[in-house]
CSV table of C-alpha atoms and ligand atoms in Angstrom, one decimal:
chain,number,residue,atom,x,y,z
G,1,MET,CA,113.2,115.2,149.5
G,2,LYS,CA,114.5,111.7,148.7
G,3,LEU,CA,111.2,111.0,146.9
G,4,LYS,CA,111.4,114.2,145.0
G,5,PHE,CA,114.9,113.4,143.8
G,6,LYS,CA,113.8,109.9,142.8
G,7,SER,CA,110.9,111.2,140.8
G,8,PHE,CA,113.1,113.8,139.1
G,9,PHE,CA,115.5,111.1,138.2
G,10,CYS,CA,112.7,108.9,136.8
G,11,PHE,CA,111.5,111.9,134.7
G,12,VAL,CA,115.0,112.5,133.2
G,13,LEU,CA,115.4,108.8,132.5
G,14,ALA,CA,112.0,108.7,130.8
G,15,LEU,CA,112.9,111.7,128.7
G,16,LEU,CA,116.2,110.1,127.7
G,17,LEU,CA,114.5,106.9,126.7
G,18,ALA,CA,111.9,108.7,124.7
G,19,ALA,CA,114.6,110.6,122.9
G,20,LEU,CA,116.5,107.4,122.2
G,21,ALA,CA,113.3,105.8,120.8
G,22,LEU,CA,112.7,108.8,118.6
G,23,VAL,CA,116.2,109.1,117.1
G,24,PRO,CA,116.3,105.8,115.2
G,25,ALA,CA,112.7,106.2,114.1
G,26,GLY,CA,113.5,109.7,112.7
G,27,LEU,CA,116.6,108.4,111.0
G,28,SER,CA,114.9,105.4,109.4
G,29,GLU,CA,112.0,107.4,108.1
G,30,PRO,CA,112.4,107.7,104.3
G,31,PRO,CA,112.5,111.2,102.8
G,32,TYR,CA,109.6,112.5,100.9
G,33,THR,CA,109.6,111.5,97.2
G,34,LYS,CA,107.5,112.9,94.4
G,35,TYR,CA,105.1,110.5,92.7
G,36,SER,CA,102.6,111.0,89.9
G,37,ARG,CA,99.9,108.9,88.4
G,38,ARG,CA,97.1,109.4,85.9
G,39,ALA,CA,93.6,107.9,85.2
G,40,LEU,CA,91.5,108.2,82.1
G,41,ASP,CA,88.3,106.6,83.1
G,42,ILE,CA,86.7,109.3,85.3
G,43,PHE,CA,84.8,112.5,84.3
G,44,ASN,CA,85.4,111.6,80.7
G,45,THR,CA,88.9,113.2,81.0
G,46,GLU,CA,92.5,112.8,82.1
G,47,ILE,CA,93.0,113.0,85.8
G,48,THR,CA,96.5,113.4,87.2
G,49,LEU,CA,97.6,113.4,90.8
G,50,MET,CA,101.2,114.4,91.7
G,51,GLY,CA,102.3,114.6,95.2
G,52,TYR,CA,104.9,113.8,97.9
G,53,THR,CA,104.8,110.8,100.2
G,54,ARG,CA,107.4,108.9,102.1
G,55,THR,CA,106.8,105.6,100.3
G,56,GLU,CA,105.3,104.6,97.0
G,57,ALA,CA,102.7,102.5,98.9
G,58,ASP,CA,101.5,105.6,100.7
G,59,PHE,CA,101.2,107.4,97.4
G,60,SER,CA,99.2,104.5,95.9
G,61,GLN,CA,96.9,104.5,98.8
G,62,ALA,CA,96.3,108.2,98.5
G,63,TYR,CA,95.8,108.0,94.8
G,64,GLU,CA,93.3,105.1,95.1
G,65,ASP,CA,91.4,106.9,97.9
G,66,THR,CA,91.2,110.0,95.8
G,67,LEU,CA,90.0,108.1,92.7
G,68,ALA,CA,87.3,106.4,94.8
G,69,LEU,CA,86.0,109.8,95.8
G,70,LEU,CA,86.1,111.1,92.3
G,71,ARG,CA,84.4,108.0,90.9
G,72,ARG,CA,81.5,108.6,93.3
G,73,PHE,CA,81.2,112.3,92.3
G,74,ASP,CA,81.3,111.2,88.6
G,75,GLN,CA,78.4,108.9,89.1
G,76,ILE,CA,76.4,111.5,91.1
G,77,PHE,CA,76.9,114.2,88.5
G,78,ASP,CA,76.3,111.9,85.5
G,79,ALA,CA,73.4,113.2,83.4
G,80,TYR,CA,73.5,110.3,80.9
G,81,ASN,CA,73.6,107.1,83.0
G,82,GLY,CA,71.7,105.7,85.9
G,83,TYR,CA,73.2,103.7,88.8
G,84,GLU,CA,71.4,101.2,91.0
G,85,GLY,CA,70.3,102.8,94.2
G,86,LEU,CA,71.7,106.3,93.5
G,87,ASN,CA,69.5,109.3,93.0
G,88,ASN,CA,72.1,110.9,90.6
G,89,LEU,CA,71.6,113.6,88.1
G,90,TYR,CA,70.2,111.2,85.5
G,91,TYR,CA,67.6,110.0,88.0
G,92,VAL,CA,66.8,113.6,89.0
G,93,ASN,CA,66.3,114.7,85.4
G,94,ARG,CA,63.8,111.9,84.9
G,95,HIS,CA,61.9,112.1,88.1
G,96,ALA,CA,62.1,115.5,89.8
G,97,ALA,CA,59.0,116.8,87.9
G,98,GLU,CA,56.9,114.1,89.4
G,99,GLY,CA,57.7,115.3,93.0
G,100,PRO,CA,60.6,116.2,95.2
G,101,VAL,CA,63.5,113.8,94.9
G,102,GLU,CA,65.9,113.3,97.8
G,103,ILE,CA,69.4,113.6,96.5
G,104,PRO,CA,73.0,113.0,97.8
G,105,GLU,CA,74.4,115.9,99.7
G,106,GLU,CA,77.2,116.4,97.1
G,107,LEU,CA,74.5,117.0,94.4
G,108,PHE,CA,72.4,119.2,96.6
G,109,SER,CA,75.5,121.3,97.5
G,110,LEU,CA,76.5,121.8,93.9
G,111,ILE,CA,73.0,122.6,92.6
G,112,SER,CA,72.3,125.1,95.5
G,113,TRP,CA,75.7,126.7,95.0
G,114,CYS,CA,74.9,127.3,91.3
G,115,LYS,CA,71.5,128.6,92.2
G,116,GLU,CA,73.1,131.2,94.5
G,117,GLN,CA,75.1,132.5,91.6
G,118,TRP,CA,72.0,132.6,89.5
G,119,ASP,CA,70.2,134.6,92.2
G,120,LYS,CA,73.1,137.0,92.3
G,121,GLY,CA,72.5,137.6,88.6
G,122,LEU,CA,75.4,135.6,87.2
G,123,ARG,CA,73.6,133.8,84.4
G,124,GLY,CA,76.2,133.0,81.7
G,125,THR,CA,76.6,129.6,83.3
G,126,ASN,CA,73.2,128.1,83.7
G,127,ILE,CA,73.2,124.5,84.8
G,128,ALA,CA,69.4,124.5,84.3
G,129,MET,CA,70.0,124.7,80.6
G,130,GLY,CA,70.1,120.9,80.2
G,131,ALA,CA,67.3,120.9,77.7
G,132,VAL,CA,69.4,122.9,75.2
G,133,LEU,CA,72.7,121.3,76.2
G,134,SER,CA,71.4,117.8,75.7
G,135,ILE,CA,70.4,118.6,72.1
G,136,TRP,CA,73.9,119.8,71.3
G,137,HIS,CA,75.3,116.7,73.1
G,138,GLU,CA,73.2,114.4,70.9
G,139,TYR,CA,74.2,116.1,67.7
G,140,ARG,CA,77.8,116.3,68.7
G,141,GLU,CA,77.9,112.6,69.6
G,142,ALA,CA,76.2,111.7,66.3
G,143,GLY,CA,78.6,114.0,64.4
G,144,LEU,CA,81.7,112.5,66.0
G,145,ALA,CA,80.4,108.9,65.4
G,146,ASP,CA,79.7,109.7,61.7
G,147,PRO,CA,81.6,112.8,60.6
G,148,GLU,CA,80.3,112.7,57.1
G,149,LYS,CA,76.7,113.1,58.3
G,150,ALA,CA,77.4,115.6,61.0
G,151,GLN,CA,74.6,118.2,61.3
G,152,LEU,CA,73.7,121.2,63.3
G,153,PRO,CA,70.7,121.0,65.6
G,154,PRO,CA,67.7,122.8,64.1
G,155,ALA,CA,67.3,126.3,65.5
G,156,GLU,CA,63.6,125.7,66.2
G,157,ALA,CA,64.4,122.8,68.5
G,158,LEU,CA,67.0,124.9,70.4
G,159,LEU,CA,64.6,127.7,70.7
G,160,ALA,CA,61.8,125.5,71.9
G,161,ALA,CA,64.1,123.9,74.5
G,162,SER,CA,65.3,127.3,75.7
G,163,ALA,CA,61.8,128.0,77.0
G,164,HIS,CA,62.6,125.4,79.7
G,165,THR,CA,65.8,126.8,81.2
G,166,ASP,CA,64.6,129.0,84.0
G,167,PHE,CA,66.6,128.1,87.1
G,168,ASP,CA,63.8,129.6,89.2
G,169,ASN,CA,61.8,126.5,88.3
G,170,VAL,CA,64.3,124.3,90.2
G,171,ILE,CA,63.0,124.2,93.7
G,172,LEU,CA,65.4,123.1,96.5
G,173,ASP,CA,64.5,122.1,100.0
G,174,ALA,CA,67.6,122.3,102.2
G,175,GLU,CA,66.0,120.7,105.2
G,176,LYS,CA,64.7,117.6,103.3
G,177,GLN,CA,67.6,117.8,100.8
G,178,THR,CA,65.3,117.5,97.9
G,179,VAL,CA,65.0,118.9,94.4
G,180,PHE,CA,61.8,119.5,92.5
G,181,PHE,CA,61.2,120.7,88.9
G,182,ALA,CA,58.3,123.1,88.6
G,183,ASP,CA,58.7,122.9,84.8
G,184,PRO,CA,58.3,119.3,83.7
G,185,GLN,CA,60.7,119.9,80.7
G,186,ILE,CA,63.6,121.5,82.6
G,187,THR,CA,66.7,119.4,83.1
G,188,LEU,CA,70.1,120.0,84.7
G,189,ASP,CA,73.6,119.6,83.3
G,190,VAL,CA,76.4,120.3,85.7
G,191,GLY,CA,79.3,119.8,83.3
G,192,ALA,CA,80.4,123.4,83.6
G,193,VAL,CA,81.1,123.1,87.3
G,194,ALA,CA,81.4,119.4,88.3
G,195,LYS,CA,85.2,119.0,87.9
G,196,GLY,CA,85.9,122.2,89.9
G,197,TRP,CA,83.5,121.1,92.6
G,198,ALA,CA,85.2,117.6,92.7
G,199,ALA,CA,88.6,119.2,92.9
G,200,ASP,CA,87.6,121.2,95.9
G,201,ALA,CA,85.9,118.2,97.5
G,202,VAL,CA,89.1,116.0,97.5
G,203,LEU,CA,91.3,118.8,99.0
G,204,PRO,CA,90.7,118.0,102.7
G,205,TYR,CA,91.8,114.4,102.0
G,206,LEU,CA,94.8,115.4,100.0
G,207,LYS,CA,95.9,118.1,102.5
G,208,GLU,CA,95.7,115.5,105.3
G,209,HIS,CA,97.8,112.9,103.5
G,210,MET,CA,100.4,114.8,101.6
G,211,PRO,CA,102.6,117.9,102.5
G,212,SER,CA,102.4,119.0,98.9
G,213,PHE,CA,100.4,118.0,95.8
G,214,LEU,CA,98.9,119.0,92.5
G,215,ILE,CA,95.7,117.6,91.1
G,216,SER,CA,94.5,118.1,87.6
G,217,LEU,CA,91.0,117.1,86.3
G,218,GLY,CA,91.3,117.7,82.6
G,219,GLY,CA,92.6,121.2,82.6
G,220,ASN,CA,91.1,121.9,86.0
G,221,VAL,CA,94.1,122.2,88.3
G,222,TYR,CA,94.5,122.7,92.0
G,223,ALA,CA,98.1,123.3,93.3
G,224,GLY,CA,98.6,122.7,97.0
G,225,ASP,CA,101.5,123.9,99.2
G,226,PRO,CA,104.8,124.6,97.3
G,227,PRO,CA,106.7,121.5,96.0
G,228,LEU,CA,109.3,120.1,98.3
G,229,ASP,CA,112.2,120.7,95.7
G,230,GLY,CA,112.9,124.2,96.8
G,231,ARG,CA,110.6,126.0,94.3
G,232,ALA,CA,108.3,128.6,95.7
G,233,ASN,CA,105.4,127.6,93.4
G,234,TRP,CA,104.1,124.9,91.2
G,235,ALA,CA,104.4,125.8,87.5
G,236,VAL,CA,101.2,125.1,85.5
G,237,GLY,CA,100.9,125.4,81.8
G,238,VAL,CA,98.2,127.5,80.1
G,239,GLU,CA,97.5,125.6,76.9
G,240,ASP,CA,97.8,127.2,73.5
G,241,PRO,CA,94.3,127.0,72.0
G,242,ARG,CA,95.7,127.2,68.5
G,243,PRO,CA,99.0,125.3,68.5
G,244,ASP,CA,98.9,124.7,64.7
G,245,GLU,CA,98.5,128.3,63.8
G,246,ASN,CA,101.4,129.3,66.1
G,247,GLY,CA,104.1,127.1,64.6
G,248,GLY,CA,102.7,123.8,65.8
G,249,GLY,CA,103.9,121.5,68.5
G,250,LEU,CA,104.0,124.1,71.3
G,251,MET,CA,101.5,122.9,73.9
G,252,TYR,CA,101.6,125.9,76.2
G,253,ARG,CA,101.2,129.5,75.5
G,254,ASP,CA,102.1,130.6,79.0
G,255,ILE,CA,102.9,129.4,82.5
G,256,VAL,CA,101.3,130.4,85.8
G,257,ASP,CA,103.3,130.0,89.1
G,258,ILE,CA,100.9,129.2,91.9
G,259,HIS,CA,100.4,127.4,95.2
G,260,ASP,CA,97.3,126.9,97.3
G,261,LEU,CA,95.3,128.1,94.3
G,262,THR,CA,93.4,126.7,91.5
G,263,VAL,CA,93.8,127.4,87.8
G,264,VAL,CA,91.0,126.5,85.4
G,265,THR,CA,90.7,126.9,81.7
G,266,SER,CA,87.6,126.7,79.5
G,267,GLY,CA,88.5,126.5,75.8
G,268,ASP,CA,86.8,125.9,72.4
G,269,TYR,CA,89.4,123.3,71.5
G,270,TRP,CA,88.5,120.7,74.2
G,271,ARG,CA,85.4,119.1,72.9
G,272,TYR,CA,83.9,119.9,69.5
G,273,TYR,CA,82.7,118.5,66.3
G,274,VAL,CA,82.9,119.7,62.7
G,275,VAL,CA,80.0,120.5,60.4
G,276,ASP,CA,80.7,121.7,56.8
G,277,GLY,CA,84.3,122.3,57.8
G,278,GLN,CA,83.5,124.5,60.8
G,279,ARG,CA,84.1,123.6,64.4
G,280,TYR,CA,81.2,123.6,66.9
G,281,HIS,CA,82.4,123.4,70.5
G,282,HIS,CA,80.7,122.6,73.7
G,283,ILE,CA,80.2,125.9,75.5
G,284,ILE,CA,76.8,127.3,74.6
G,285,ASP,CA,75.9,131.0,74.8
G,286,PRO,CA,72.5,131.1,76.6
G,287,GLU,CA,71.6,134.2,74.4
G,288,THR,CA,72.3,132.7,71.0
G,289,LEU,CA,71.9,129.0,71.9
G,290,PHE,CA,75.0,128.4,69.8
G,291,PRO,CA,78.6,127.8,70.8
G,292,SER,CA,80.0,131.1,71.9
G,293,THR,CA,82.5,132.7,69.5
G,294,LYS,CA,83.6,135.5,71.8
G,295,MET,CA,86.6,133.7,73.2
G,296,ILE,CA,88.9,130.9,72.4
G,297,SER,CA,89.9,130.3,75.9
G,298,VAL,CA,89.5,131.8,79.4
G,299,THR,CA,91.7,130.9,82.4
G,300,ILE,CA,90.7,131.7,86.0
G,301,ILE,CA,92.9,131.7,89.1
G,302,CYS,CA,91.4,131.9,92.6
G,303,GLU,CA,91.1,129.8,95.7
G,304,SER,CA,87.9,127.9,94.9
G,305,SER,CA,88.0,125.5,92.0
G,306,THR,CA,84.2,125.4,91.9
G,307,LEU,CA,84.1,129.2,91.4
G,308,ALA,CA,87.0,129.0,88.9
G,309,ASP,CA,85.2,126.4,86.8
G,310,PHE,CA,81.9,128.3,87.0
G,311,LEU,CA,83.6,131.6,86.0
G,312,SER,CA,85.7,130.1,83.2
G,313,THR,CA,82.5,129.0,81.5
G,314,THR,CA,80.7,132.3,82.4
G,315,LEU,CA,83.5,134.5,80.9
G,316,PHE,CA,83.6,132.4,77.9
G,317,VAL,CA,80.1,133.5,76.9
G,318,LEU,CA,80.4,137.1,78.1
G,319,SER,CA,81.9,140.0,76.2
G,320,LEU,CA,85.4,141.0,77.2
G,321,GLU,CA,84.0,144.2,78.7
G,322,ASP,CA,81.4,142.5,80.8
G,323,GLY,CA,83.8,139.8,81.9
G,324,LEU,CA,86.5,142.4,82.9
G,325,LYS,CA,83.9,144.3,84.9
G,326,LEU,CA,82.8,141.1,86.7
G,327,ILE,CA,86.3,139.9,87.5
G,328,GLU,CA,87.7,143.3,88.6
G,329,GLY,CA,84.8,143.5,91.1
G,330,MET,CA,85.7,140.2,92.7
G,331,ASP,CA,88.3,139.8,95.4
G,332,GLY,CA,91.0,137.2,94.9
G,333,VAL,CA,90.0,136.2,91.3
G,334,GLU,CA,92.1,136.8,88.2
G,335,ALA,CA,91.4,136.0,84.6
G,336,LEU,CA,93.2,135.6,81.3
G,337,TRP,CA,91.2,135.9,78.1
G,338,MET,CA,92.4,134.6,74.7
G,339,LEU,CA,90.4,136.1,71.9
G,340,PRO,CA,89.7,134.8,68.4
G,341,ASP,CA,91.9,137.5,66.8
G,342,GLY,CA,94.9,136.1,68.7
G,343,THR,CA,95.1,138.9,71.3
G,344,GLU,CA,95.1,138.3,75.0
G,345,GLN,CA,93.7,140.3,77.9
G,346,ALA,CA,94.6,139.8,81.6
G,347,SER,CA,92.9,141.1,84.7
G,348,SER,CA,94.8,143.6,86.8
G,349,GLY,CA,96.2,141.2,89.3
G,350,MET,CA,97.2,138.4,86.8
G,351,GLY,CA,100.8,139.7,86.6
G,352,GLN,CA,101.7,138.1,90.0
G,353,TYR,CA,101.1,134.7,88.5
G,354,LEU,CA,101.6,134.8,84.8
G,355,ARG,CA,105.2,134.2,83.7
G,356,SER,CA,105.0,136.3,80.5
G,357,LEU,CA,103.8,139.3,82.5
G,358,LYS,CA,106.3,138.8,85.2
G,359,ASN,CA,109.1,138.6,82.7
G,360,ALA,CA,107.8,141.7,81.0
G,361,GLY,CA,108.2,143.5,84.4
G,362,GLY,CA,104.5,143.8,84.8
G,363,ALA,CA,104.5,142.7,88.4
G,364,GLN,CA,106.7,142.2,91.4
N,401,ADP,P1,85.2,121.6,80.2
N,401,ADP,O1,84.2,120.6,80.6
N,401,ADP,O2,85.8,121.4,78.9
N,401,ADP,O3,86.2,121.9,81.3
N,401,ADP,P2,83.5,123.9,80.9
N,401,ADP,O4,83.9,123.9,82.3
N,401,ADP,O5,83.4,125.2,80.3
N,401,ADP,O6,84.5,123.0,80.0
N,401,ADP,O7,82.1,123.2,80.8
N,401,ADP,C1,81.5,122.8,79.6
N,401,ADP,C2,80.3,122.0,79.8
N,401,ADP,O8,79.4,122.7,80.5
N,401,ADP,C3,79.7,121.5,78.5
N,401,ADP,O9,80.1,120.2,78.2
N,401,ADP,C4,78.2,121.5,78.9
N,401,ADP,O10,77.9,120.3,79.5
N,401,ADP,C5,78.1,122.6,79.9
N,401,ADP,N1,77.8,123.9,79.4
N,401,ADP,C6,78.1,124.5,78.2
N,401,ADP,N2,77.6,125.7,78.1
N,401,ADP,C7,77.0,126.0,79.3
N,401,ADP,C8,76.4,127.1,79.8
N,401,ADP,N3,76.3,128.3,79.2
N,401,ADP,N4,75.9,127.1,81.1
N,401,ADP,C9,76.0,125.9,81.8
N,401,ADP,N5,76.6,124.8,81.4
N,401,ADP,C10,77.1,124.8,80.1
N,402,MG,MG1,83.7,125.5,83.7
């Protein structure tokens, strides 16, 4: 009995001590503060990380760790530069026709995900279209460097290259993690999906280190849990593709309110060059081999940033009718199309996110 009483007393004392130890620690812990920082040297675009940490040092650490991950992905997905000791996309494009090349798991995962979409019949975004895309890339770069001499690629060259864009000729071996090109002239360009994939790939790290964050990779946004300032959602702007025609200066045409979702926009105003007074942008229609003129921007909202990036490019080259059919048949995916005539079309569930539709009473 005596012993029992003693141990009970010890237990209570231990509890008290533990509580006392916790109180000052809890009181001295600084509150969460929102920080934001941006980088311009990765993925050839602007990367912004916004998030809550208790100290600025914690934020800096999270930011640097995130950038280190993104830098690695940028090198792996780079189709135009090689890096010592890394079998990146540039290396693959030069050597995968000679025999199977073992590649980093990040690259294998992205190529095989894209191949699954191809096998499902989704072919508007074809990362095996590198032969065609690299011609446009070359002419665009030359045209930007010397605008007076800007030229369009010859149609015959595009047509000849398009004979080498069949994804079935990209042979993957999941066990050995290799890629092999059965067509020696086929090449890959993952520009249409790399930023989305990268956004998804840093999420586990960000979720572990911040209670709430938003990351943007050049128009490719993932919004985590709601901000800690009492708002139910993060507000993300949908850019106006034609700010000058619409009075000028207005950067955003609309706003989406989201959390734990991604919003990705593909537009004809991001990357383009001008030939004879006409703009030629960077999203190529696999049917015409020319920049698609069906849309001026397409915005996708869903959980996966990889899927959103893939679909924003896909819908950009599909007709509105085909795009609508595709999106309405997918669970948890919404889209907003902006057409060249200035009109907009939203998928049936877009009203829950899009502010203009909410204000118009289009959704609860
Ligand atoms: P952004 O890079 O501006 O976010 P996208 O996600 O739509 O835009 O990707 C455009 C990039 O994808 C181009 O720069 C090019 O490398 C590649 N691309 C263009 N058209 C296609 C296509 N039809 N299929 C696959 N990749 C494409
Ligand atoms: Mg895309």
